[in-house]
Structures are given as structure tokens and as C-alpha cells.
Amino acid sequence: MTATAIEAEGLRKRYGGTWALDGLDLTVREGTVHGLLGPNGAGKTTAVRALTTLTRVASGRARVCGFDVADEPDEVRARIALTGQYAAVDEYLSGRQNLVLFGRLFGLTPRAARRRAEELLASFGLAEAAGRSVNGYSGGMRRRLDLAASMIVVPRVLFLDEPTTGLDPRSRNQVWDAVRSLVSGGTTVLLTTQYLEEADRLADLISVVDAGRVVAEGTADALKSRIGGDRVEVVVREAGDLSATAALVGRVCRVEPAVDAESRRVVAEVGDRVAALTDVAGALRAAGLPVEDLGTRRPTLDEVFLRLTGGATDRRADDGRDTEREGAAA
């Protein structure tokens, strides 16, 4: 069986009158990307802060790499790295100087720090920009440099707290490639994100967090299957054909389809999407009903997110500020 990198049981943490964590349980397998998905204020960042020894919980226990977070914090810190929501590099130094500085702070000799910096600059596609000041880097380059800095000494567990917030699609893909590279080398990644596509593309397992606790867990496909199976979608060309198309789709698929008049869309849940698509296409052609679009799709993580969390929350638990003394919460 795969070993466990992170174990948390019954974590509770309060900021002011709000429970940021309210009985959170979490298990993360070694060598995987585990996604924490949830709305603002759900408790994702607070969970990361607790697991990385940055804040103490009121109750519950957590172990990272086999060490108790509360009782053995130094052992935990020696084996983890954390990349927060904002890059922590010095903008006035070059990329190379930043990495050498981090290497020296980690106790490497000057020669070893320079060698490690060059390795990371090459691995993260920053070699050509290594001598430039970071204030001239793009957002994606800064995030990659931030990730590289967290890998000066390769961690057993890397915590990524919304690492691609505000990045454009190209920069986001660059960060995803860097994360995959880390995991292929044996690092375990705990990823918090609000981007549904990010969780879908990167995470081996996803925990959906809401109101300070895990409300669902599974692979992306397993979570999607919880809210229904494959669907056939028809978008009619003329609004006047909507009723006839809905009746036809209902007869062919043997279900009551959903109809959206505004988008001129008919949607039916089916068992075999390929067979259903073929049958619907043939029936539409035979009936002479013109369509603008016809296809199949699966439920999305967006739909899972909204179904399981009930929308956004107005709590401010994830702003990272302790409104009462650490450990004093009941």
C-alpha cells in the first residue's frame, strides 16, 4: 500500500467567532497531488497553515511525514516546503541571486548553492532570464522561481496555496508542468485552488472543503459521477423548434430532457453517450430539425463545486489573520 504523507483528524481552529476549521479530516498519499477545493473562506489556507506549523489548532491531531505537527514542529519543517499565494522572492535581485541566497539560508556552501541554483534555473526554464532582475519577470516566471526556491532542498511534501492565482493561461500551464515534474521526482503536493480546471488537470485525489470540513472526496471522475452521468446536448437553430426537438430527444433517450429556452438547449442524461449521440443525430436528420450544435459532455467540476458547497461563503477565515491569540480558541 502507498505510504501516507499527511494525516489530519478532527482539526478545529477559530478566528474570532468563526470556525475556520470545524472537524477537518484529511489523508494524503505519498507521491501524489492532492487537491483541496473550496470557496473563499472554506478553510483551505487555514488547513495549510496548521499543517505547516504556522498556526496551532484548538483541537485535533495532524502528522506530516510521520511527525506530529504540534509536538515535533522542527521535524516537520525539515521535510516540507510552502509556496504561498504570493511570490516570496526579492524583486531587486536576479533569479540566480535569489536562488543562491535561498541556498545559503538553507545552509549550503557558496559553491553548492550556486550549483543548485543553476540546476533549478535549467529545470524550471529560467536559465536565459537568470541574470535579469526579478522585477522584469512575468507572473508565470515569478511563480516558477518561487517554486524553484522551495526546492533548494527537495522537500518530501510541498504545500501549494493557490499557486496560479492571477496568472494567464500560458503561465498557469508552465506552473502545472513544474508541479508535475516535482511529483515525478517523488515529492508529495498538497494543492489548494479555486480553479476547477487546475484540480481536474493536476490532482490524483480531490477533497472538497466547505465550512471548515471535508464534505466530499474522490477522483475528479468519481466526484463528477455523483451528480449524474453523461449527457447529450442539442442546441437548436430556431427557437420555434425547441419543443419538437425536446420531444424527439426524450423519445430517443427515453428520459425527460431538460430544456433551456434562453440558450435554445435540450439536455438529456444517457447511459451510452456514443450510441445516444448517433441515435439522436439520425432522428434529428430524419425529422428535418436543423441544429446549431450537437454533442456529448460529462458533468464538470464546476457543477460538483456548486452542488457540494452551495455557492460562495462570506466567512473571512482564510485571510490568514489570527483575530485571537494562537491556541486560545476553544
Tab-separated table of C-alpha atoms in Angstrom:
chain	number	residue	atom	x	y	z
A	1	MET	CA	0.000	0.000	0.000
A	2	THR	CA	1.123	3.581	-0.640
A	3	ALA	CA	2.504	5.297	2.454
A	4	THR	CA	0.759	8.321	3.928
A	5	ALA	CA	2.431	11.730	3.746
A	6	ILE	CA	-0.217	13.749	5.614
A	7	GLU	CA	-2.770	12.664	8.191
A	8	ALA	CA	-5.167	15.045	9.910
A	9	GLU	CA	-8.028	14.176	12.200
A	10	GLY	CA	-10.656	16.457	13.684
A	11	LEU	CA	-8.794	19.746	13.193
A	12	ARG	CA	-10.621	22.728	14.687
A	13	LYS	CA	-9.487	26.339	14.562
A	14	ARG	CA	-11.389	29.547	15.258
A	15	TYR	CA	-10.779	33.120	14.180
A	16	GLY	CA	-12.903	35.418	16.324
A	17	GLY	CA	-16.393	33.950	16.314
A	18	THR	CA	-15.879	31.900	13.154
A	19	TRP	CA	-14.703	28.301	12.989
A	20	ALA	CA	-12.212	28.250	10.116
A	21	LEU	CA	-11.675	24.526	10.655
A	22	ASP	CA	-14.536	22.554	12.139
A	23	GLY	CA	-13.502	18.923	12.357
A	24	LEU	CA	-11.390	18.653	9.210
A	25	ASP	CA	-10.108	15.153	8.366
A	26	LEU	CA	-7.549	14.607	5.630
A	27	THR	CA	-5.294	11.805	4.358
A	28	VAL	CA	-2.750	12.407	1.590
A	29	ARG	CA	-0.820	9.544	-0.044
A	30	GLU	CA	2.891	9.884	-0.759
A	31	GLY	CA	3.928	10.770	-4.279
A	32	THR	CA	0.573	12.239	-5.314
A	33	VAL	CA	-1.039	15.609	-5.914
A	34	HIS	CA	-3.941	16.038	-3.502
A	35	GLY	CA	-6.258	18.946	-4.221
A	36	LEU	CA	-8.173	20.973	-1.636
A	37	LEU	CA	-11.063	22.568	-3.473
A	38	GLY	CA	-13.487	25.026	-1.927
A	39	PRO	CA	-14.915	28.559	-1.971
A	40	ASN	CA	-13.351	31.574	-0.291
A	41	GLY	CA	-13.423	31.170	3.472
A	42	ALA	CA	-13.907	27.396	3.334
A	43	GLY	CA	-10.792	26.769	5.442
A	44	LYS	CA	-8.227	25.787	2.795
A	45	THR	CA	-5.490	28.258	3.730
A	46	THR	CA	-6.093	27.729	7.434
A	47	ALA	CA	-5.628	23.990	6.914
A	48	VAL	CA	-2.323	24.618	5.132
A	49	ARG	CA	-1.155	26.952	7.901
A	50	ALA	CA	-1.995	24.344	10.516
A	51	LEU	CA	-0.266	21.511	8.656
A	52	THR	CA	2.880	23.592	8.067
A	53	THR	CA	3.183	24.559	11.788
A	54	LEU	CA	2.337	28.218	11.130
A	55	THR	CA	-0.755	28.175	13.320
A	56	ARG	CA	-1.970	25.991	16.154
A	57	VAL	CA	-5.373	24.350	16.222
A	58	ALA	CA	-7.787	24.307	19.129
A	59	SER	CA	-8.226	20.537	18.883
A	60	GLY	CA	-7.440	17.595	16.668
A	61	ARG	CA	-4.173	15.966	15.604
A	62	ALA	CA	-2.050	16.072	12.462
A	63	ARG	CA	1.043	14.226	11.289
A	64	VAL	CA	3.231	15.143	8.319
A	65	CYS	CA	5.902	12.683	7.134
A	66	GLY	CA	5.176	10.666	10.259
A	67	PHE	CA	5.825	13.526	12.699
A	68	ASP	CA	3.287	15.228	14.926
A	69	VAL	CA	2.752	18.823	13.798
A	70	ALA	CA	2.180	20.148	17.330
A	71	ASP	CA	4.763	18.100	19.233
A	72	GLU	CA	7.516	17.800	16.604
A	73	PRO	CA	7.325	21.013	14.522
A	74	ASP	CA	11.060	21.151	13.769
A	75	GLU	CA	10.968	17.643	12.301
A	76	VAL	CA	8.012	18.621	10.126
A	77	ARG	CA	9.639	21.852	8.920
A	78	ALA	CA	12.795	19.993	7.929
A	79	ARG	CA	10.797	17.898	5.464
A	80	ILE	CA	8.355	20.345	3.899
A	81	ALA	CA	8.236	23.457	1.746
A	82	LEU	CA	5.468	26.014	1.334
A	83	THR	CA	4.678	28.242	-1.608
A	84	GLY	CA	2.011	30.744	-0.644
A	85	GLN	CA	-0.422	32.745	-2.714
A	86	TYR	CA	2.153	35.434	-3.487
A	87	ALA	CA	5.740	35.007	-4.661
A	88	ALA	CA	8.255	35.443	-1.828
A	89	VAL	CA	11.311	36.273	-3.939
A	90	ASP	CA	13.316	39.524	-3.871
A	91	GLU	CA	12.340	41.619	-6.888
A	92	TYR	CA	15.581	43.598	-6.936
A	93	LEU	CA	17.831	40.537	-7.152
A	94	SER	CA	18.239	38.430	-10.265
A	95	GLY	CA	16.709	34.991	-10.494
A	96	ARG	CA	20.121	33.428	-9.954
A	97	GLN	CA	20.897	35.654	-6.952
A	98	ASN	CA	17.572	34.772	-5.356
A	99	LEU	CA	18.234	31.053	-5.581
A	100	VAL	CA	21.813	31.354	-4.337
A	101	LEU	CA	20.522	33.406	-1.399
A	102	PHE	CA	17.951	30.756	-0.529
A	103	GLY	CA	20.621	28.080	-0.836
A	104	ARG	CA	22.871	29.894	1.619
A	105	LEU	CA	19.929	30.345	4.016
A	106	PHE	CA	19.376	26.586	3.846
A	107	GLY	CA	22.985	26.058	4.905
A	108	LEU	CA	24.570	25.171	1.574
A	109	THR	CA	28.146	26.225	0.883
A	110	PRO	CA	28.588	29.043	-1.654
A	111	ARG	CA	29.703	26.574	-4.303
A	112	ALA	CA	26.862	24.133	-3.584
A	113	ALA	CA	24.322	26.971	-3.568
A	114	ARG	CA	25.488	28.188	-6.993
A	115	ARG	CA	25.428	24.672	-8.417
A	116	ARG	CA	21.931	24.018	-7.088
A	117	ALA	CA	20.719	27.388	-8.388
A	118	GLU	CA	21.909	26.550	-11.909
A	119	GLU	CA	20.213	23.137	-11.771
A	120	LEU	CA	16.905	24.676	-10.750
A	121	LEU	CA	17.091	27.522	-13.261
A	122	ALA	CA	17.502	24.949	-16.018
A	123	SER	CA	14.768	22.657	-14.664
A	124	PHE	CA	12.232	25.492	-14.429
A	125	GLY	CA	13.034	27.049	-17.801
A	126	LEU	CA	14.601	30.190	-16.325
A	127	ALA	CA	18.210	29.820	-17.445
A	128	GLU	CA	18.002	32.550	-20.103
A	129	ALA	CA	16.490	35.025	-17.622
A	130	ALA	CA	18.754	34.025	-14.725
A	131	GLY	CA	20.796	37.234	-14.760
A	132	ARG	CA	17.818	39.589	-15.026
A	133	SER	CA	16.221	41.391	-12.107
A	134	VAL	CA	13.044	39.657	-10.960
A	135	ASN	CA	11.033	42.870	-11.235
A	136	GLY	CA	11.199	42.347	-15.001
A	137	TYR	CA	9.817	38.788	-14.812
A	138	SER	CA	6.321	37.859	-15.886
A	139	GLY	CA	3.877	36.474	-13.324
A	140	GLY	CA	4.458	32.915	-14.509
A	141	MET	CA	8.235	33.320	-14.295
A	142	ARG	CA	7.982	34.624	-10.735
A	143	ARG	CA	5.831	31.694	-9.696
A	144	ARG	CA	8.272	29.251	-11.262
A	145	LEU	CA	11.149	30.989	-9.476
A	146	ASP	CA	9.167	30.782	-6.235
A	147	LEU	CA	8.665	27.053	-6.794
A	148	ALA	CA	12.354	26.646	-7.581
A	149	ALA	CA	13.256	28.405	-4.321
A	150	SER	CA	11.096	25.948	-2.405
A	151	MET	CA	13.079	23.118	-4.000
A	152	ILE	CA	16.584	24.225	-2.990
A	153	VAL	CA	16.484	21.291	-0.632
A	154	VAL	CA	13.993	18.877	-2.216
A	155	PRO	CA	11.045	18.553	0.215
A	156	ARG	CA	9.175	15.373	0.877
A	157	VAL	CA	5.952	17.387	0.949
A	158	LEU	CA	5.284	20.644	-0.904
A	159	PHE	CA	2.296	22.790	0.083
A	160	LEU	CA	0.988	24.991	-2.725
A	161	ASP	CA	-1.601	27.546	-1.643
A	162	GLU	CA	-3.413	28.791	-4.764
A	163	PRO	CA	-0.170	28.946	-6.768
A	164	THR	CA	-1.674	30.203	-10.039
A	165	THR	CA	-3.994	32.941	-8.786
A	166	GLY	CA	-3.960	35.817	-11.247
A	167	LEU	CA	-1.835	34.082	-13.868
A	168	ASP	CA	-2.676	33.975	-17.555
A	169	PRO	CA	-3.334	30.555	-19.184
A	170	ARG	CA	0.208	30.223	-20.578
A	171	SER	CA	1.822	30.989	-17.198
A	172	ARG	CA	-0.613	28.654	-15.458
A	173	ASN	CA	0.383	25.810	-17.775
A	174	GLN	CA	4.051	26.487	-17.023
A	175	VAL	CA	3.403	26.180	-13.290
A	176	TRP	CA	1.418	22.967	-13.838
A	177	ASP	CA	4.327	21.483	-15.770
A	178	ALA	CA	6.669	22.380	-12.916
A	179	VAL	CA	4.365	20.704	-10.376
A	180	ARG	CA	4.180	17.524	-12.465
A	181	SER	CA	7.968	17.487	-12.640
A	182	LEU	CA	8.246	17.704	-8.854
A	183	VAL	CA	5.804	14.854	-8.314
A	184	SER	CA	7.578	12.652	-10.851
A	185	GLY	CA	10.654	13.069	-8.665
A	186	GLY	CA	8.818	11.744	-5.611
A	187	THR	CA	7.540	14.901	-3.927
A	188	THR	CA	4.026	14.876	-2.470
A	189	VAL	CA	1.976	18.000	-3.228
A	190	LEU	CA	-0.982	19.392	-1.304
A	191	LEU	CA	-2.622	21.932	-3.607
A	192	THR	CA	-5.312	24.418	-2.633
A	193	THR	CA	-7.133	26.017	-5.512
A	194	GLN	CA	-10.332	27.691	-6.625
A	195	TYR	CA	-9.642	26.855	-10.265
A	196	LEU	CA	-11.737	23.842	-11.161
A	197	GLU	CA	-9.642	23.073	-14.236
A	198	GLU	CA	-6.478	23.120	-12.130
A	199	ALA	CA	-7.816	20.477	-9.765
A	200	ASP	CA	-9.118	18.438	-12.694
A	201	ARG	CA	-5.779	18.506	-14.521
A	202	LEU	CA	-3.353	18.067	-11.614
A	203	ALA	CA	-4.911	16.265	-8.669
A	204	ASP	CA	-4.868	12.496	-8.242
A	205	LEU	CA	-7.455	12.916	-5.476
A	206	ILE	CA	-9.618	15.896	-4.533
A	207	SER	CA	-11.077	16.849	-1.169
A	208	VAL	CA	-13.925	19.360	-1.382
A	209	VAL	CA	-13.833	21.639	1.668
A	210	ASP	CA	-16.708	23.764	2.937
A	211	ALA	CA	-17.402	25.341	6.326
A	212	GLY	CA	-14.110	24.046	7.696
A	213	ARG	CA	-14.610	20.371	6.936
A	214	VAL	CA	-14.248	17.927	4.052
A	215	VAL	CA	-17.687	17.395	2.513
A	216	ALA	CA	-16.644	15.051	-0.318
A	217	GLU	CA	-13.550	13.270	-1.560
A	218	GLY	CA	-12.545	11.250	-4.598
A	219	THR	CA	-11.010	11.421	-8.028
A	220	ALA	CA	-12.291	14.081	-10.388
A	221	ASP	CA	-14.257	11.440	-12.320
A	222	ALA	CA	-15.751	9.974	-9.147
A	223	LEU	CA	-16.882	13.391	-7.930
A	224	LYS	CA	-18.419	14.196	-11.302
A	225	SER	CA	-20.319	10.915	-11.301
A	226	ARG	CA	-22.007	11.902	-8.025
A	227	ILE	CA	-24.154	14.457	-9.835
A	228	GLY	CA	-25.099	12.383	-12.850
A	229	GLY	CA	-23.738	10.631	-15.886
A	230	ASP	CA	-23.032	11.562	-19.471
A	231	ARG	CA	-25.356	13.948	-21.284
A	232	VAL	CA	-26.410	14.556	-24.869
A	233	GLU	CA	-26.836	18.248	-25.656
A	234	VAL	CA	-28.679	19.730	-28.620
A	235	VAL	CA	-28.733	23.437	-29.435
A	236	VAL	CA	-31.462	24.162	-31.951
A	237	ARG	CA	-31.037	26.754	-34.680
A	238	GLU	CA	-34.541	28.191	-34.371
A	239	ALA	CA	-36.336	28.786	-31.064
A	240	GLY	CA	-39.557	27.556	-32.640
A	241	ASP	CA	-38.066	24.062	-32.994
A	242	LEU	CA	-37.275	23.750	-29.288
A	243	SER	CA	-40.414	21.863	-28.241
A	244	ALA	CA	-40.266	19.406	-31.136
A	245	THR	CA	-36.568	18.769	-30.517
A	246	ALA	CA	-37.144	18.182	-26.812
A	247	ALA	CA	-39.897	15.678	-27.579
A	248	LEU	CA	-37.685	13.875	-30.090
A	249	VAL	CA	-34.699	13.700	-27.700
A	250	GLY	CA	-36.985	12.430	-24.960
A	251	ARG	CA	-38.310	9.616	-27.162
A	252	VAL	CA	-34.856	8.552	-28.389
A	253	CYS	CA	-33.111	8.709	-24.985
A	254	ARG	CA	-36.171	7.523	-23.033
A	255	VAL	CA	-35.762	10.236	-20.396
A	256	GLU	CA	-37.352	13.602	-19.720
A	257	PRO	CA	-34.821	16.130	-21.074
A	258	ALA	CA	-34.031	19.482	-19.524
A	259	VAL	CA	-34.870	22.480	-21.696
A	260	ASP	CA	-33.231	25.919	-21.527
A	261	ALA	CA	-35.236	28.293	-23.690
A	262	GLU	CA	-32.754	31.153	-23.388
A	263	SER	CA	-29.852	29.149	-24.849
A	264	ARG	CA	-32.161	27.030	-27.062
A	265	ARG	CA	-30.603	23.953	-25.456
A	266	VAL	CA	-32.009	20.473	-24.792
A	267	VAL	CA	-30.057	18.204	-22.430
A	268	ALA	CA	-30.703	14.532	-21.704
A	269	GLU	CA	-28.774	12.255	-19.348
A	270	VAL	CA	-27.834	8.984	-21.046
A	271	GLY	CA	-26.103	5.712	-20.327
A	272	ASP	CA	-24.127	5.138	-23.529
A	273	ARG	CA	-23.257	8.572	-24.854
A	274	VAL	CA	-21.840	7.374	-28.184
A	275	ALA	CA	-24.923	5.321	-29.050
A	276	ALA	CA	-27.243	8.072	-27.836
A	277	LEU	CA	-25.434	10.712	-29.879
A	278	THR	CA	-25.679	8.573	-33.015
A	279	ASP	CA	-29.375	7.855	-32.478
A	280	VAL	CA	-30.260	11.485	-31.740
A	281	ALA	CA	-28.323	12.738	-34.776
A	282	GLY	CA	-30.119	10.267	-37.034
A	283	ALA	CA	-33.534	11.130	-35.625
A	284	LEU	CA	-32.953	14.867	-35.991
A	285	ARG	CA	-31.878	14.410	-39.591
A	286	ALA	CA	-34.897	12.244	-40.370
A	287	ALA	CA	-37.241	14.766	-38.755
A	288	GLY	CA	-35.670	17.665	-40.651
A	289	LEU	CA	-34.901	19.599	-37.483
A	290	PRO	CA	-31.847	21.854	-38.041
A	291	VAL	CA	-29.481	22.245	-35.094
A	292	GLU	CA	-26.686	24.675	-34.331
A	293	ASP	CA	-24.735	22.254	-32.171
A	294	LEU	CA	-24.914	18.615	-31.107
A	295	GLY	CA	-22.585	16.783	-28.754
A	296	THR	CA	-21.985	14.921	-25.529
A	297	ARG	CA	-20.383	16.006	-22.310
A	298	ARG	CA	-19.795	14.883	-18.752
A	299	PRO	CA	-20.625	16.847	-15.600
A	300	THR	CA	-17.916	19.388	-14.814
A	301	LEU	CA	-16.110	20.098	-11.547
A	302	ASP	CA	-17.857	23.476	-11.616
A	303	GLU	CA	-21.164	21.660	-11.208
A	304	VAL	CA	-19.689	19.435	-8.483
A	305	PHE	CA	-18.356	22.507	-6.690
A	306	LEU	CA	-21.687	24.322	-6.718
A	307	ARG	CA	-23.697	21.227	-5.785
A	308	LEU	CA	-21.470	20.262	-2.834
A	309	THR	CA	-20.671	23.682	-1.402
A	310	GLY	CA	-23.908	25.509	-2.113
A	311	GLY	CA	-22.045	28.501	-3.556
A	312	ALA	CA	-19.697	31.018	-2.013
A	313	THR	CA	-19.306	31.809	1.665
A	314	ASP	CA	-18.980	35.183	3.313
A	315	ARG	CA	-16.653	33.998	6.045
A	316	ARG	CA	-13.188	35.549	6.232
A	317	ALA	CA	-11.455	32.583	7.802
A	318	ASP	CA	-8.928	32.257	5.005
A	319	ASP	CA	-7.470	35.755	5.201
A	320	GLY	CA	-4.555	34.398	7.245
A	321	ARG	CA	-5.016	36.772	10.168
A	322	ASP	CA	-5.393	35.495	13.703
A	323	THR	CA	-8.024	37.617	15.401
A	324	GLU	CA	-7.306	35.989	18.736
A	325	ARG	CA	-4.170	34.521	20.252
A	326	GLU	CA	-2.943	31.262	18.743
A	327	GLY	CA	-4.053	28.268	20.738
A	328	ALA	CA	-6.505	30.267	22.816
A	329	ALA	CA	-9.524	29.282	20.787
A	330	ALA	CA	-11.891	26.828	22.399
